[in-house]
Amino acid sequence: MIEAVIFDWGGTLSHWVPQERVPEFWRASAQAVDPDRVEELAAHLLTAEEAVWAQVRGAQKSGKLEDIVRAAAAAHEIEFAEDMFAAAPGSYFEAWELELHHKADALPMLAALKSMGLHTGLLSNTHWPRHFHEELLERDGLHEAVA
């Protein structure tokens, strides 16, 4: 008997954002860190993110956004002040938040599963922290449906 349905988050409950857009999100992050070096920093951040995704695909080991920012800084001898380091993820999330939306049928589908007595859950292999996923779910009225 089925008791629960677990959903992958990206591309299942949410619309897939084309990977070609990701450099824009890193540029937003770089802009917050050092407006004079946006393209350079964004390229370093994108390279570090690609290394994390290679690790996910190869070793099945996830990474965190902080790992990406620290790796980009370390690999390219970039020194961030603490406030600059904190600004990088914030701006990155703000850029994603503008582009990422859940599918229109997500809430009705989740509600239908709950009405059948099924538990629902969500998983993701993104490098984003849990709170960011929860904020997006809350924004779009889905948080309670996958809890």
Short mmCIF file of C-alpha atoms in Angstrom, two decimals:
data_model
loop_
_atom_site.label_atom_id
_atom_site.label_comp_id
_atom_site.label_asym_id
_atom_site.label_seq_id
_atom_site.Cartn_x
_atom_site.Cartn_y
_atom_site.Cartn_z
CA MET A 1 0.00 0.00 0.00
CA ILE A 2 1.33 3.44 -0.90
CA GLU A 3 1.67 5.72 2.13
CA ALA A 4 3.68 8.62 0.78
CA VAL A 5 4.74 10.37 -2.40
CA ILE A 6 8.13 12.07 -2.53
CA PHE A 7 8.68 14.76 -5.15
CA ASP A 8 11.85 16.07 -6.65
CA TRP A 9 11.62 19.81 -6.46
CA GLY A 10 13.29 21.23 -9.59
CA GLY A 11 11.33 20.64 -12.77
CA THR A 12 8.65 18.61 -10.99
CA LEU A 13 6.88 20.99 -8.63
CA SER A 14 8.64 24.03 -10.05
CA HIS A 15 9.21 25.16 -13.59
CA TRP A 16 12.69 24.38 -14.83
CA VAL A 17 14.83 27.48 -15.24
CA PRO A 18 17.12 27.08 -18.26
CA GLN A 19 20.76 26.65 -17.30
CA GLU A 20 21.66 29.48 -19.66
CA ARG A 21 20.16 31.82 -17.04
CA VAL A 22 22.49 30.72 -14.22
CA PRO A 23 25.34 33.10 -15.18
CA GLU A 24 22.90 35.99 -14.70
CA PHE A 25 22.26 34.86 -11.13
CA TRP A 26 25.98 34.73 -10.42
CA ARG A 27 26.38 38.20 -11.93
CA ALA A 28 23.79 39.46 -9.44
CA SER A 29 25.80 37.88 -6.66
CA ALA A 30 29.06 39.33 -7.97
CA GLN A 31 27.47 42.77 -8.27
CA ALA A 32 26.74 42.71 -4.54
CA VAL A 33 30.31 41.68 -3.74
CA ASP A 34 32.34 43.97 -6.01
CA PRO A 35 30.64 46.07 -8.71
CA ASP A 36 34.00 46.72 -10.36
CA ARG A 37 34.71 43.02 -10.96
CA VAL A 38 31.29 41.59 -11.81
CA GLU A 39 32.23 39.51 -14.85
CA GLU A 40 35.42 38.15 -13.29
CA LEU A 41 33.73 37.16 -10.02
CA ALA A 42 30.67 35.74 -11.76
CA ALA A 43 32.90 33.53 -13.92
CA HIS A 44 34.73 32.23 -10.83
CA LEU A 45 31.44 31.53 -9.05
CA LEU A 46 30.03 29.71 -12.08
CA THR A 47 33.18 27.58 -12.36
CA ALA A 48 32.95 26.68 -8.66
CA GLU A 49 29.26 25.79 -9.08
CA GLU A 50 30.05 23.55 -12.04
CA ALA A 51 32.60 21.72 -9.86
CA VAL A 52 29.92 21.12 -7.21
CA TRP A 53 27.52 19.75 -9.83
CA ALA A 54 30.25 17.45 -11.15
CA GLN A 55 30.65 16.16 -7.60
CA VAL A 56 26.89 15.61 -7.36
CA ARG A 57 26.83 13.64 -10.60
CA GLY A 58 30.04 11.72 -10.03
CA ALA A 59 30.27 11.00 -6.31
CA GLN A 60 26.62 11.58 -5.43
CA LYS A 61 27.83 14.10 -2.84
CA SER A 62 26.01 17.38 -2.55
CA GLY A 63 27.51 20.77 -1.88
CA LYS A 64 26.32 24.00 -0.34
CA LEU A 65 26.16 27.50 -1.70
CA GLU A 66 28.69 28.59 0.90
CA ASP A 67 31.07 25.95 -0.48
CA ILE A 68 30.75 27.46 -3.94
CA VAL A 69 31.44 31.00 -2.76
CA ARG A 70 34.39 29.89 -0.61
CA ALA A 71 35.82 27.72 -3.41
CA ALA A 72 35.60 30.57 -5.90
CA ALA A 73 37.30 32.90 -3.46
CA ALA A 74 40.04 30.43 -2.54
CA ALA A 75 40.78 29.23 -6.05
CA HIS A 76 41.20 32.74 -7.35
CA GLU A 77 42.75 34.32 -4.26
CA ILE A 78 39.81 36.63 -3.73
CA GLU A 79 39.44 38.01 -0.26
CA PHE A 80 35.92 38.74 0.92
CA ALA A 81 35.08 40.76 3.95
CA GLU A 82 32.40 39.02 6.02
CA ASP A 83 29.69 41.44 4.88
CA MET A 84 30.67 40.87 1.25
CA PHE A 85 30.61 37.10 1.76
CA ALA A 86 27.11 37.37 3.25
CA ALA A 87 25.92 39.56 0.37
CA ALA A 88 26.88 37.05 -2.32
CA PRO A 89 24.31 34.34 -1.46
CA GLY A 90 21.61 36.91 -0.68
CA SER A 91 21.80 38.51 -4.10
CA TYR A 92 22.03 35.11 -5.75
CA PHE A 93 18.80 33.99 -4.04
CA GLU A 94 17.03 37.24 -4.91
CA ALA A 95 17.85 36.69 -8.59
CA TRP A 96 16.57 33.10 -8.47
CA GLU A 97 13.44 34.10 -6.60
CA LEU A 98 12.40 36.39 -9.44
CA GLU A 99 12.70 33.61 -12.01
CA LEU A 100 11.58 30.51 -10.18
CA HIS A 101 7.89 29.65 -9.91
CA HIS A 102 5.97 26.55 -9.00
CA LYS A 103 3.69 24.91 -11.50
CA ALA A 104 0.02 25.90 -11.41
CA ASP A 105 -1.12 22.31 -10.86
CA ALA A 106 1.29 21.67 -7.96
CA LEU A 107 -1.04 22.80 -5.16
CA PRO A 108 -4.18 21.03 -6.45
CA MET A 109 -2.19 17.85 -7.00
CA LEU A 110 -0.61 17.96 -3.53
CA ALA A 111 -4.00 18.72 -1.96
CA ALA A 112 -5.54 15.76 -3.79
CA LEU A 113 -2.83 13.43 -2.48
CA LYS A 114 -3.33 14.70 1.06
CA SER A 115 -7.11 14.23 0.75
CA MET A 116 -6.44 10.57 -0.07
CA GLY A 117 -4.54 10.26 3.20
CA LEU A 118 -1.11 10.16 1.58
CA HIS A 119 1.91 11.87 3.07
CA THR A 120 3.93 14.07 0.75
CA GLY A 121 7.55 15.09 0.87
CA LEU A 122 10.07 17.03 -1.10
CA LEU A 123 13.71 16.44 -1.90
CA SER A 124 16.23 18.34 -3.91
CA ASN A 125 19.87 18.05 -4.82
CA THR A 126 20.34 21.79 -5.21
CA HIS A 127 23.10 23.48 -3.26
CA TRP A 128 20.58 25.82 -1.71
CA PRO A 129 19.86 25.72 2.00
CA ARG A 130 16.57 24.32 3.23
CA HIS A 131 15.28 27.73 4.26
CA PHE A 132 15.42 29.00 0.67
CA HIS A 133 13.31 26.11 -0.59
CA GLU A 134 10.88 26.71 2.26
CA GLU A 135 10.64 30.43 1.47
CA LEU A 136 9.76 29.67 -2.15
CA LEU A 137 7.19 27.07 -1.09
CA GLU A 138 5.70 29.53 1.41
CA ARG A 139 5.62 32.31 -1.19
CA ASP A 140 3.61 30.13 -3.56
CA GLY A 141 1.32 28.59 -0.92
CA LEU A 142 2.84 25.10 -1.08
CA HIS A 143 4.68 24.84 2.23
CA GLU A 144 1.89 23.14 4.17
CA ALA A 145 1.12 20.85 1.25
CA VAL A 146 4.56 19.22 1.30
CA ALA A 147 5.06 19.24 5.06
#
